[in-house]
Short mmCIF file of C-alpha atoms in Angstrom, two decimals:
data_model
loop_
_atom_site.label_atom_id
_atom_site.label_comp_id
_atom_site.label_asym_id
_atom_site.label_seq_id
_atom_site.Cartn_x
_atom_site.Cartn_y
_atom_site.Cartn_z
CA MET A 925 100.67 96.63 113.96
CA ILE A 926 98.45 93.50 112.89
CA SER A 927 95.43 93.35 115.03
CA GLN A 928 95.22 89.93 116.05
CA SER A 929 92.16 88.31 116.05
CA GLU A 930 89.73 88.16 118.84
CA PRO A 931 87.62 85.25 118.13
CA SER A 932 85.91 85.35 121.45
CA ASN A 933 84.39 89.34 120.69
CA ALA A 934 83.75 87.74 116.74
CA ALA A 935 81.58 84.84 118.66
CA VAL A 936 79.31 87.42 120.77
CA SER A 937 78.83 89.78 117.81
CA GLY A 938 78.16 86.92 115.50
CA ALA A 939 75.92 85.59 117.97
CA ALA A 940 73.25 88.50 117.55
CA PRO A 941 73.35 89.75 114.62
CA GLY A 942 71.42 92.61 113.78
CA ALA A 943 70.06 92.58 117.85
CA GLU A 944 72.78 95.61 118.19
CA PRO A 945 73.20 98.85 116.13
CA LEU A 946 76.29 98.81 113.84
CA LEU A 947 77.65 101.67 115.26
CA SER A 948 77.68 100.45 118.98
CA ARG A 949 79.22 97.20 117.51
CA ALA A 950 82.46 99.46 115.73
CA PHE A 951 82.68 100.97 118.98
CA ARG A 952 83.38 97.66 120.94
CA ASP A 953 85.06 96.16 117.48
CA LYS A 954 88.03 98.30 117.41
CA ARG A 955 88.77 96.97 113.60
CA LEU A 956 85.93 97.69 112.67
CA LEU A 957 86.27 101.37 113.76
CA SER A 958 89.63 101.59 111.93
CA ILE A 959 88.02 99.97 108.83
CA ALA A 960 85.23 103.16 109.73
CA SER A 961 87.82 106.18 109.80
CA VAL A 962 89.94 104.64 107.05
CA LEU A 963 86.56 104.88 104.93
CA PHE A 964 84.96 108.48 106.45
CA VAL A 965 87.87 110.38 105.08
CA ILE A 966 87.98 108.80 101.55
CA ALA A 967 84.66 109.21 101.79
CA LEU A 968 85.18 113.13 102.93
CA TRP A 969 88.52 113.22 100.12
CA GLN A 970 85.46 112.59 97.45
CA TRP A 971 83.59 114.67 98.32
CA GLY A 972 85.74 117.65 99.00
CA ALA A 973 87.47 116.99 95.78
CA GLY A 974 84.18 117.53 93.81
CA HIS A 975 83.94 120.74 95.67
CA VAL A 976 87.46 121.80 95.05
CA SER A 977 89.11 122.42 92.06
CA GLY A 978 90.09 118.98 90.23
CA PHE A 979 93.66 119.30 89.70
CA LEU A 980 94.94 120.62 93.15
CA LEU A 981 93.12 117.63 94.66
CA PRO A 982 92.39 114.72 92.78
CA PRO A 983 89.39 112.83 94.21
CA PRO A 984 90.49 109.23 95.07
CA ALA A 985 88.27 107.48 92.20
CA ASP A 986 90.98 109.59 89.87
CA VAL A 987 93.69 107.99 91.87
CA LEU A 988 91.85 104.12 91.49
CA ASP A 989 91.91 104.88 87.73
CA ARG A 990 95.47 105.06 87.50
CA PHE A 991 96.00 101.80 88.88
CA LEU A 992 93.03 100.39 87.33
CA ASP A 993 94.43 101.97 84.25
CA PRO A 994 96.93 98.66 82.43
CA LYS A 995 99.10 100.11 80.34
CA TRP A 996 100.30 102.59 83.50
CA LEU A 997 100.52 100.33 86.11
CA SER A 998 102.90 98.07 83.79
CA ARG A 999 105.09 100.99 83.56
CA LEU A 1000 104.62 101.82 87.18
CA MET A 1001 105.79 97.95 88.20
CA GLY A 1002 108.78 97.99 85.77
CA ALA A 1003 109.87 101.37 87.41
CA LEU A 1004 109.17 99.64 91.08
CA GLY A 1005 111.13 96.67 90.11
CA GLN A 1006 114.16 98.66 89.12
CA SER A 1007 113.57 101.11 92.26
CA LEU A 1008 113.60 97.76 94.53
CA VAL A 1009 117.18 96.69 93.11
CA GLN A 1010 118.97 99.69 94.20
CA LEU A 1011 116.81 99.13 97.61
CA GLY A 1012 118.26 95.62 97.72
CA LEU A 1013 121.32 96.58 96.56
CA GLY A 1014 121.69 99.41 99.32
CA PHE A 1015 120.06 97.66 102.31
CA GLY A 1016 121.96 94.47 101.50
CA LEU A 1017 125.29 97.01 101.63
CA THR A 1018 123.74 98.49 105.28
CA LEU A 1019 123.06 95.13 106.88
CA LEU A 1020 126.42 93.42 105.27
CA VAL A 1021 128.30 96.00 107.19
CA ALA A 1022 126.62 97.67 109.83
CA VAL A 1023 125.39 94.79 111.69
CA PRO A 1024 129.16 92.38 112.40
CA LEU A 1025 130.33 95.83 113.09
CA GLY A 1026 127.77 96.88 115.62
CA VAL A 1027 128.51 94.28 117.43
CA ILE A 1028 132.08 94.01 117.62
CA ILE A 1029 131.74 97.87 118.81
CA GLY A 1030 128.82 97.28 120.86
CA ARG A 1031 130.46 93.94 122.60
CA SER A 1032 133.56 95.70 123.20
CA VAL A 1033 133.65 98.68 126.11
CA ILE A 1034 136.27 99.66 124.52
CA LEU A 1035 135.52 99.84 121.23
CA THR A 1036 131.80 101.86 122.48
CA ARG A 1037 133.47 104.17 124.20
CA MET A 1038 136.25 105.37 121.31
CA PHE A 1039 133.83 105.27 118.89
CA GLY A 1040 130.24 105.92 119.71
CA PRO A 1041 130.13 109.98 120.20
CA VAL A 1042 132.01 109.33 116.72
CA ILE A 1043 129.20 107.70 115.36
CA ASN A 1044 126.30 109.90 117.56
CA ALA A 1045 128.51 113.48 115.81
CA VAL A 1046 128.13 111.71 112.19
CA TYR A 1047 124.27 110.15 112.23
CA ALA A 1048 123.15 113.69 113.35
CA ILE A 1049 124.51 115.16 110.04
CA PRO A 1050 120.89 114.84 107.39
CA PRO A 1051 121.38 112.39 104.90
CA VAL A 1052 120.36 113.88 102.51
CA ALA A 1053 123.09 116.71 102.82
CA PHE A 1054 125.91 114.00 101.62
CA VAL A 1055 124.21 114.29 98.40
CA PRO A 1056 126.34 117.05 96.34
CA PHE A 1057 129.34 114.36 97.60
CA LEU A 1058 127.90 111.67 96.60
CA ILE A 1059 127.39 113.28 92.72
CA VAL A 1060 130.56 114.05 92.77
CA TRP A 1061 131.73 110.42 94.02
CA PHE A 1062 129.52 108.39 92.67
CA GLY A 1063 128.46 110.68 89.07
CA LEU A 1064 123.93 110.29 88.78
CA PHE A 1065 123.28 106.50 88.33
CA LEU A 1066 122.71 103.71 89.95
CA GLU A 1067 125.91 103.68 92.46
CA ALA A 1068 124.75 106.79 94.02
CA ARG A 1069 121.51 105.77 94.50
CA VAL A 1070 122.44 102.46 95.65
CA ALA A 1071 125.28 104.98 97.88
CA LEU A 1072 122.04 107.42 99.76
CA VAL A 1073 120.37 104.08 100.17
CA PHE A 1074 122.81 102.38 102.12
CA LEU A 1075 123.81 106.40 103.71
CA MET A 1076 120.32 106.24 104.78
CA SER A 1077 119.99 103.25 107.08
CA VAL A 1078 123.21 102.67 107.69
CA PHE A 1079 123.46 104.83 110.78
CA ASP A 1080 120.12 103.44 112.26
CA VAL A 1081 121.31 100.00 111.82
CA LEU A 1082 124.48 100.46 113.20
CA VAL A 1083 123.31 102.14 116.52
CA LEU A 1084 120.60 99.33 117.33
CA MET A 1085 123.10 96.91 117.28
CA ILE A 1086 125.38 98.38 119.17
CA ALA A 1087 122.48 99.51 121.58
CA GLY A 1088 121.50 95.76 121.34
CA ALA A 1089 125.12 93.95 121.96
CA ARG A 1090 125.70 96.34 124.66
CA ASP A 1091 122.06 94.97 126.41
CA VAL A 1092 123.41 91.20 126.08
CA ARG A 1093 123.36 90.14 130.28
CA GLY A 1094 126.67 89.86 131.55
CA SER A 1095 125.08 87.36 133.87
CA LEU A 1096 123.90 84.93 130.83
CA VAL A 1097 127.34 85.23 129.63
CA ASP A 1098 128.67 84.07 133.14
CA VAL A 1099 126.28 81.47 133.38
CA GLY A 1100 127.37 80.75 130.05
CA ARG A 1101 130.97 80.48 131.20
CA SER A 1102 130.55 78.54 133.86
CA PHE A 1103 128.68 75.94 132.44
CA GLY A 1104 132.22 75.38 130.43
CA ALA A 1105 131.02 76.59 127.06
CA SER A 1106 133.97 78.13 124.93
CA HIS A 1107 134.01 81.76 123.64
CA ARG A 1108 132.34 80.69 120.40
CA GLN A 1109 129.90 78.42 121.21
CA ARG A 1110 129.26 81.37 123.92
CA LEU A 1111 128.74 83.73 120.88
CA ARG A 1112 126.44 81.18 118.75
CA LEU A 1113 124.28 80.27 121.51
CA ILE A 1114 123.66 83.11 124.23
CA VAL A 1115 124.87 86.43 122.31
CA LEU A 1116 123.30 86.29 119.50
CA PRO A 1117 120.12 84.61 119.93
CA ALA A 1118 119.79 87.84 122.67
CA LEU A 1119 120.88 90.44 119.70
CA LEU A 1120 117.93 89.06 117.38
CA PRO A 1121 115.11 91.05 118.93
CA PHE A 1122 117.52 94.46 117.70
CA PHE A 1123 118.64 92.92 114.41
CA PHE A 1124 114.83 92.79 114.01
CA ALA A 1125 114.15 96.31 115.57
CA ALA A 1126 117.40 97.16 113.18
CA LEU A 1127 115.50 95.92 110.60
CA ARG A 1128 112.13 97.94 110.44
CA VAL A 1129 113.99 101.34 111.29
CA GLY A 1130 116.46 99.69 108.41
CA SER A 1131 113.95 99.03 105.62
CA ALA A 1132 111.72 101.76 105.77
CA ARG A 1133 114.85 104.99 106.57
CA ALA A 1134 115.98 102.36 103.13
CA ILE A 1135 112.97 103.27 101.35
CA ASN A 1136 113.10 106.71 102.06
CA GLY A 1137 116.26 106.40 100.44
CA MET A 1138 115.72 104.83 97.28
CA ILE A 1139 112.53 107.11 95.90
CA THR A 1140 114.89 110.22 97.94
CA ALA A 1141 117.61 108.98 95.15
CA GLU A 1142 115.18 109.06 91.90
CA LEU A 1143 114.16 112.51 92.71
CA PHE A 1144 117.66 114.25 93.23
CA PHE A 1145 119.83 112.42 91.22
CA ALA A 1146 119.05 112.32 87.46
CA ALA A 1147 115.51 111.03 87.86
CA VAL A 1148 114.44 107.51 87.02
CA ASN A 1149 112.40 104.60 87.86
CA LEU A 1150 109.32 105.69 90.16
CA GLY A 1151 111.07 109.32 90.69
CA ALA A 1152 111.19 109.94 86.53
CA ILE A 1153 107.30 109.52 86.70
CA MET A 1154 106.55 111.82 89.59
CA LYS A 1155 109.02 114.36 88.33
CA ARG A 1156 107.24 113.99 84.73
CA ALA A 1157 103.74 114.07 86.46
CA THR A 1158 105.04 116.83 88.41
CA GLN A 1159 105.67 118.91 84.89
CA ASN A 1160 101.97 118.15 83.79
CA PHE A 1161 100.50 119.16 87.31
CA ASP A 1162 99.21 115.58 86.84
CA SER A 1163 98.24 115.35 90.72
CA ALA A 1164 96.80 111.73 90.40
CA THR A 1165 99.56 110.48 89.25
CA VAL A 1166 101.75 111.77 91.76
CA LEU A 1167 99.60 110.59 94.46
CA ALA A 1168 98.86 106.70 92.76
CA VAL A 1169 103.59 106.82 93.38
CA VAL A 1170 103.41 108.35 97.21
CA ILE A 1171 100.45 105.66 97.80
CA LEU A 1172 102.70 102.56 96.54
CA VAL A 1173 105.68 103.88 97.84
CA CYS A 1174 103.72 103.54 101.14
CA VAL A 1175 102.11 100.78 100.49
CA LEU A 1176 105.61 99.20 100.18
CA GLY A 1177 107.28 100.69 103.72
CA LEU A 1178 103.85 98.93 104.82
CA ILE A 1179 104.18 95.36 103.64
CA ALA A 1180 107.93 95.61 105.03
CA GLN A 1181 107.38 96.86 108.30
CA SER A 1182 104.48 93.93 108.27
CA ALA A 1183 106.03 91.39 106.75
CA ILE A 1184 109.13 92.07 108.97
CA THR A 1185 106.48 91.65 111.77
CA LEU A 1186 105.57 88.10 110.99
CA LEU A 1187 109.30 87.18 110.69
CA GLU A 1188 109.84 88.23 113.73
CA ARG A 1189 106.68 86.18 115.51
CA ARG A 1190 107.96 83.54 113.85
CA VAL A 1191 111.59 83.18 115.42
CA LEU A 1192 110.67 85.03 117.88
CA HIS A 1193 107.99 82.87 119.66
CA TRP A 1194 110.14 82.75 122.61
CA HIS A 1195 110.60 86.35 122.99
CA VAL A 1196 108.15 89.37 124.06
CA ARG A 1197 108.27 92.33 122.57
CA ALA A 1198 107.82 94.91 124.79
CA ALA A 1199 104.88 97.76 123.33
CA MET B 810 134.72 100.66 136.86
CA MET B 811 137.19 102.94 134.60
CA PRO B 812 139.46 105.89 135.51
CA ALA B 813 138.22 109.26 134.43
CA LEU B 814 141.02 109.83 132.34
CA GLN B 815 140.17 106.58 130.17
CA ARG B 816 136.67 107.22 129.80
CA LEU B 817 137.34 110.79 128.81
CA ALA B 818 140.45 109.67 126.59
CA LEU B 819 138.65 106.91 124.69
CA PRO B 820 136.25 109.26 122.41
CA VAL B 821 139.05 111.92 121.93
CA LEU B 822 141.36 108.88 120.80
CA GLY B 823 138.08 107.94 118.80
CA PHE B 824 138.02 111.44 117.27
CA ALA B 825 141.73 111.45 116.45
CA VAL B 826 141.11 108.43 114.57
CA LEU B 827 138.27 109.65 111.99
CA LEU B 828 140.38 112.58 111.73
CA ILE B 829 143.66 111.20 111.00
CA ALA B 830 141.99 108.62 108.24
CA TRP B 831 139.94 111.68 106.62
CA GLU B 832 142.89 113.51 106.14
CA ILE B 833 145.21 110.61 104.58
CA ALA B 834 142.40 109.86 102.48
CA GLY B 835 141.80 113.89 101.79
CA ARG B 836 145.23 114.34 101.22
CA ILE B 837 145.69 111.00 98.69
CA ALA B 838 142.06 111.87 96.70
CA GLY B 839 142.35 115.73 96.39
CA PRO B 840 140.64 119.01 97.31
CA ALA B 841 138.08 118.27 94.55
CA LEU B 842 137.07 115.13 95.63
CA LEU B 843 137.21 115.16 99.47
CA ALA B 844 138.99 118.00 101.73
CA PRO B 845 141.60 117.19 103.79
CA PRO B 846 140.10 118.65 107.98
CA SER B 847 143.03 120.49 107.58
CA SER B 848 141.95 122.29 104.95
CA VAL B 849 138.07 122.41 106.44
CA ALA B 850 138.91 124.14 109.06
CA VAL B 851 141.17 126.90 107.29
CA GLU B 852 137.73 127.64 105.16
CA TYR B 853 135.22 127.19 107.80
CA VAL B 854 136.54 130.38 109.69
CA GLY B 855 136.15 131.73 106.67
CA LEU B 856 132.62 131.09 106.41
CA LEU B 857 132.23 131.90 109.68
CA ARG B 858 133.50 135.51 109.43
CA GLN B 859 131.40 135.37 105.74
CA GLY B 860 128.38 135.63 107.90
CA GLU B 861 126.14 134.49 104.80
CA MET B 862 126.30 130.60 106.21
CA LEU B 863 125.20 131.53 109.86
CA ARG B 864 122.36 134.14 108.37
CA GLU B 865 121.15 131.70 105.96
CA LEU B 866 121.01 128.77 108.53
CA GLY B 867 119.30 131.21 110.87
CA VAL B 868 116.34 131.64 108.20
CA SER B 869 116.20 128.21 107.55
CA LEU B 870 116.29 127.74 111.22
CA ARG B 871 113.33 130.23 112.28
CA GLN B 872 111.33 128.05 109.34
CA MET B 873 111.72 124.77 110.63
CA ALA B 874 111.17 126.42 114.41
CA VAL B 875 107.71 126.77 112.90
CA GLY B 876 106.39 123.02 111.45
CA PHE B 877 108.25 121.71 114.34
CA ILE B 878 106.14 123.53 116.89
CA ALA B 879 103.11 123.03 115.08
CA ALA B 880 104.66 119.35 115.21
CA CYS B 881 104.49 119.01 119.11
CA VAL B 882 101.17 121.18 119.32
CA ILE B 883 99.15 118.82 117.37
CA GLY B 884 101.71 115.43 117.97
CA MET B 885 101.38 115.52 121.72
CA PRO B 886 97.43 115.52 122.51
CA LEU B 887 96.78 113.44 119.82
CA GLY B 888 99.41 110.73 120.96
CA ALA B 889 98.35 111.15 124.61
CA VAL B 890 94.33 110.77 123.60
CA MET B 891 94.97 108.19 121.06
CA GLY B 892 97.11 106.26 124.14
CA ARG B 893 94.84 106.46 126.78
CA SER B 894 91.51 106.29 124.85
CA ALA B 895 90.72 102.93 123.09
CA VAL B 896 88.45 104.23 120.93
CA ALA B 897 90.74 107.46 119.16
CA ASP B 898 93.54 104.87 119.07
CA ALA B 899 91.39 102.37 116.76
CA ILE B 900 90.16 106.05 114.69
CA PHE B 901 93.35 107.16 114.47
CA ARG B 902 95.83 104.57 113.87
CA PRO B 903 95.36 103.23 110.47
CA TRP B 904 96.71 107.20 109.90
CA VAL B 905 99.74 107.27 112.05
CA SER B 906 101.29 104.00 111.41
CA MET B 907 100.58 104.92 107.51
CA PHE B 908 101.76 108.55 107.67
CA VAL B 909 105.32 107.64 109.52
CA VAL B 910 106.31 104.74 107.16
CA THR B 911 105.85 107.82 103.88
CA SER B 912 108.46 108.83 102.48
CA THR B 913 108.83 112.57 102.84
CA ALA B 914 111.01 113.29 99.51
CA ALA B 915 108.01 111.42 98.04
CA LEU B 916 105.50 113.68 99.36
CA ILE B 917 107.44 116.82 98.02
CA PRO B 918 106.17 116.84 94.52
CA LEU B 919 102.83 116.59 95.20
CA PHE B 920 102.95 119.26 97.63
CA ILE B 921 104.78 121.46 95.51
CA LEU B 922 101.71 120.77 93.39
CA PHE B 923 99.43 121.70 96.42
CA LEU B 924 101.59 125.02 97.25
CA GLY B 925 104.28 125.92 95.06
CA THR B 926 107.73 126.17 96.43
CA GLY B 927 107.06 128.76 98.62
CA LEU B 928 107.65 129.35 102.76
CA MET B 929 104.34 126.70 103.11
CA LEU B 930 105.89 124.09 101.40
CA ARG B 931 108.83 123.75 103.37
CA VAL B 932 106.92 124.08 106.62
CA THR B 933 104.71 121.56 105.93
CA ILE B 934 106.89 118.88 104.84
CA VAL B 935 109.11 119.70 108.39
CA PHE B 936 105.44 119.41 110.09
CA LEU B 937 104.76 115.97 108.43
CA ALA B 938 108.55 114.72 108.35
CA SER B 939 108.27 115.47 112.50
CA VAL B 940 104.31 115.03 113.59
CA TRP B 941 103.91 111.27 113.11
CA TYR B 942 107.02 110.24 115.77
CA ILE B 943 105.83 113.09 118.02
CA THR B 944 102.71 110.50 117.84
CA LEU B 945 103.94 107.24 118.00
CA THR B 946 106.11 108.72 121.37
CA THR B 947 103.66 110.07 123.13
CA TYR B 948 101.26 107.39 122.36
CA ASN B 949 103.77 104.91 123.25
CA GLY B 950 104.35 106.58 126.53
CA ALA B 951 100.49 107.44 127.20
CA ARG B 952 99.45 103.20 127.37
CA GLY B 953 102.74 102.35 129.41
CA ILE B 954 100.91 104.62 132.04
CA SER B 955 100.69 101.86 135.42
CA PRO B 956 96.46 101.89 136.12
CA GLN B 957 97.19 101.15 139.54
CA GLN B 958 98.90 104.73 139.61
CA ILE B 959 95.25 105.96 138.47
CA ALA B 960 93.75 103.96 140.64
CA VAL B 961 95.41 105.45 143.63
CA ALA B 962 94.47 108.66 142.70
CA ARG B 963 91.12 107.91 141.60
CA SER B 964 90.71 106.28 145.30
CA PHE B 965 91.90 109.27 147.26
CA SER B 966 88.75 111.08 145.06
CA ALA B 967 91.16 113.20 142.48
CA SER B 968 89.31 114.16 139.61
CA PRO B 969 89.75 113.43 136.06
CA LEU B 970 91.29 117.03 135.01
CA GLN B 971 93.47 116.41 138.82
CA ILE B 972 94.37 113.14 137.64
CA PHE B 973 95.03 114.40 134.13
CA TRP B 974 97.28 117.05 135.22
CA LYS B 975 98.67 115.72 138.70
CA VAL B 976 99.75 111.73 137.41
CA ILE B 977 98.93 111.26 133.63
CA LEU B 978 101.39 114.27 132.66
CA PRO B 979 104.11 114.12 134.73
CA ALA B 980 103.93 110.44 133.37
CA LEU B 981 104.01 111.53 129.87
CA TYR B 982 107.32 114.25 130.43
CA PRO B 983 110.19 112.20 129.49
CA TYR B 984 108.27 110.87 126.04
CA LEU B 985 107.16 114.53 125.10
CA LEU B 986 110.86 115.25 125.95
CA THR B 987 111.89 111.73 123.76
CA GLY B 988 109.29 112.54 121.06
CA ALA B 989 110.57 116.50 120.50
CA ARG B 990 114.66 115.02 120.42
CA ILE B 991 113.03 112.64 117.52
CA GLY B 992 111.08 115.39 116.65
CA ILE B 993 113.81 117.08 116.08
CA VAL B 994 116.67 115.14 114.17
CA HIS B 995 113.11 114.62 111.49
CA ALA B 996 112.82 118.61 111.89
CA ILE B 997 116.51 118.63 110.87
CA ARG B 998 116.46 116.31 108.09
CA ALA B 999 112.98 117.84 106.87
CA MET B 1000 114.25 121.14 106.08
CA VAL B 1001 117.64 120.31 104.69
CA LEU B 1002 115.36 117.77 101.95
CA ALA B 1003 113.11 120.47 100.73
CA GLU B 1004 115.57 123.56 101.13
CA MET B 1005 118.01 121.18 98.53
CA PHE B 1006 114.71 119.71 96.10
CA VAL B 1007 113.52 123.83 95.45
CA ILE B 1008 117.31 124.54 95.92
CA ILE B 1009 116.65 128.03 98.27
CA GLY B 1010 118.61 128.81 101.48
CA TYR B 1011 120.96 126.55 103.46
CA GLY B 1012 120.05 124.20 101.07
CA ALA B 1013 121.11 126.52 98.02
CA LEU B 1014 124.30 127.18 99.87
CA MET B 1015 125.16 122.97 99.90
CA HIS B 1016 123.84 122.46 95.95
CA ARG B 1017 126.00 125.63 95.29
CA SER B 1018 129.09 124.02 96.63
CA GLY B 1019 128.74 120.63 95.46
CA LEU B 1020 128.47 122.03 91.89
CA SER B 1021 131.77 124.09 92.02
CA LEU B 1022 133.81 120.84 93.69
CA ASP B 1023 134.51 123.11 96.44
CA THR B 1024 134.56 120.10 98.95
CA GLY B 1025 136.36 122.32 101.73
CA GLN B 1026 133.47 124.08 101.90
CA LEU B 1027 130.40 121.58 101.37
CA LEU B 1028 132.33 119.91 104.50
CA GLY B 1029 132.21 123.04 106.37
CA LEU B 1030 128.61 123.17 106.14
CA LEU B 1031 127.24 119.73 106.97
CA ILE B 1032 129.86 120.23 110.19
CA THR B 1033 127.25 123.27 110.77
CA LEU B 1034 124.16 121.17 110.07
CA MET B 1035 125.80 118.47 112.81
CA ILE B 1036 126.33 120.74 115.59
CA VAL B 1037 123.16 122.19 115.47
CA SER B 1038 121.71 118.84 115.47
CA LEU B 1039 123.75 117.72 118.37
CA PHE B 1040 122.90 120.95 120.44
CA PHE B 1041 119.38 120.64 119.92
CA ASN B 1042 119.58 117.06 121.18
CA TRP B 1043 121.83 118.37 124.30
CA VAL B 1044 119.05 120.98 124.79
CA LEU B 1045 115.83 118.41 124.57
CA GLY B 1046 118.18 115.93 127.07
CA ALA B 1047 118.80 118.45 129.51
CA ALA B 1048 115.75 119.93 130.14
CA GLY B 1049 114.53 116.27 130.03
CA ARG B 1050 117.22 115.47 132.93
CA TRP B 1051 115.74 118.80 134.54
CA LEU B 1052 111.46 118.25 134.17
CA ALA B 1053 111.53 114.67 134.86
CA PRO B 1054 115.08 114.00 136.98
CA TRP B 1055 113.20 110.18 138.44
CA TYR B 1056 113.47 108.73 134.60
CA ASP B 1057 116.43 107.93 133.21
CA LEU B 1058 115.93 108.78 129.41
CA GLN B 1059 117.68 106.36 128.22
CA ARG B 1060 116.58 103.85 129.07
CA VAL B 1061 112.73 105.73 127.14
CA THR B 1062 112.16 104.20 123.67
CA ALA B 1063 110.89 105.22 121.00
#
């Protein structure tokens, strides 16, 4: 999602500062337009919040105030740290289970045909619907939250890894075989590199789902961490605080996506990603 | 490449393995932890006879449809415009990429403050959960339309309106349907999420059977959700093959 810098464009607009009206320049440099769009909506929101009752839609300045309050911020960051622990445990478990399992199932035609329909059927069940089960099995605390994060991300990763393992072109493996590569070498040198793009796709989709699971778990089981802050603020009709937590979760998601994309660019510089 | 018998037998075998494992686990764990499929089947007939499950499901699906259709009506044109216009892309993309990573669950407390816990809340949550996926899928489709196709239409002096109806829209069909397929999965998830959060409708049924440790009934309710989700997926897939048979839907990635 990060737009690449365009040096030529920047040089052109830098060469004649002020020669062009800002508006038409913004229409040429698309990044300026994006920033303008964000600023415009925030300004509209600030203006609108002044005209609507305060606790319905808090003005952005109020939300910003929350982040600037050091006492609240330290509480928020403490809660975020706790939340990230369960996110890490749950998503780590997902990767540990779903990546090898996906490769094993996807590399075998028989296993794919056998378990593909089963996985699709279970995948069709909304994971939140398992919450009553998780309460019965794991209680209301950390174990249950980790289990929900796992459950919400595991099928997305599994399905993508199976698709990836099936996609590895037989001709590539055949070339390896005709050059006398052993089974192990073919796996390490041909199959695994060919799987990497799918692995990164699985990371991107799975991490978004896992973050979703993290906040869902904190609201649906015993309310803790970020979920507790949200629940308490809801009871006090403090929508600025609720919105601040929503924005934090959103930023967390954006950071995860950009970090994975950045890592993918570094590792997969040989692979051109389809748009 | 594979005999027809084997092609049919393997999925059946897969389900059999699942059911046997589940039956054994259920027998060991007991009905309070995990009801075995044999007793879920008996419960399921009871659930169907009693009628409450299907009644609540009907109400929930109707409410979900409102949010989902609104998401299609807004998401599909928005995605198409973003895909065809660089200016619209620059204006809307930051918002779409921001909202698409925002967890629906986190939005529920916020929207309870704005809208209360009634029908509007559920419709809005379903809408917000599905609209961004529909937009992004349409966007990817609209961006991928080959410029040559449009150039050919233009050189045959097609008007912009004709280009839209005759070139762009048919090229978008598979993406619109894939977007709808992805969207409906998220819509069903959001429906269950919102209903379980405010404990109403179908979500309340699940909540209740969980509290009473009636895992047989709970699994029955889950199986119904699974059937609904698979059914919608199948209908939209079939619609795609009928509307745009020249595309293999399996190859369209979101």
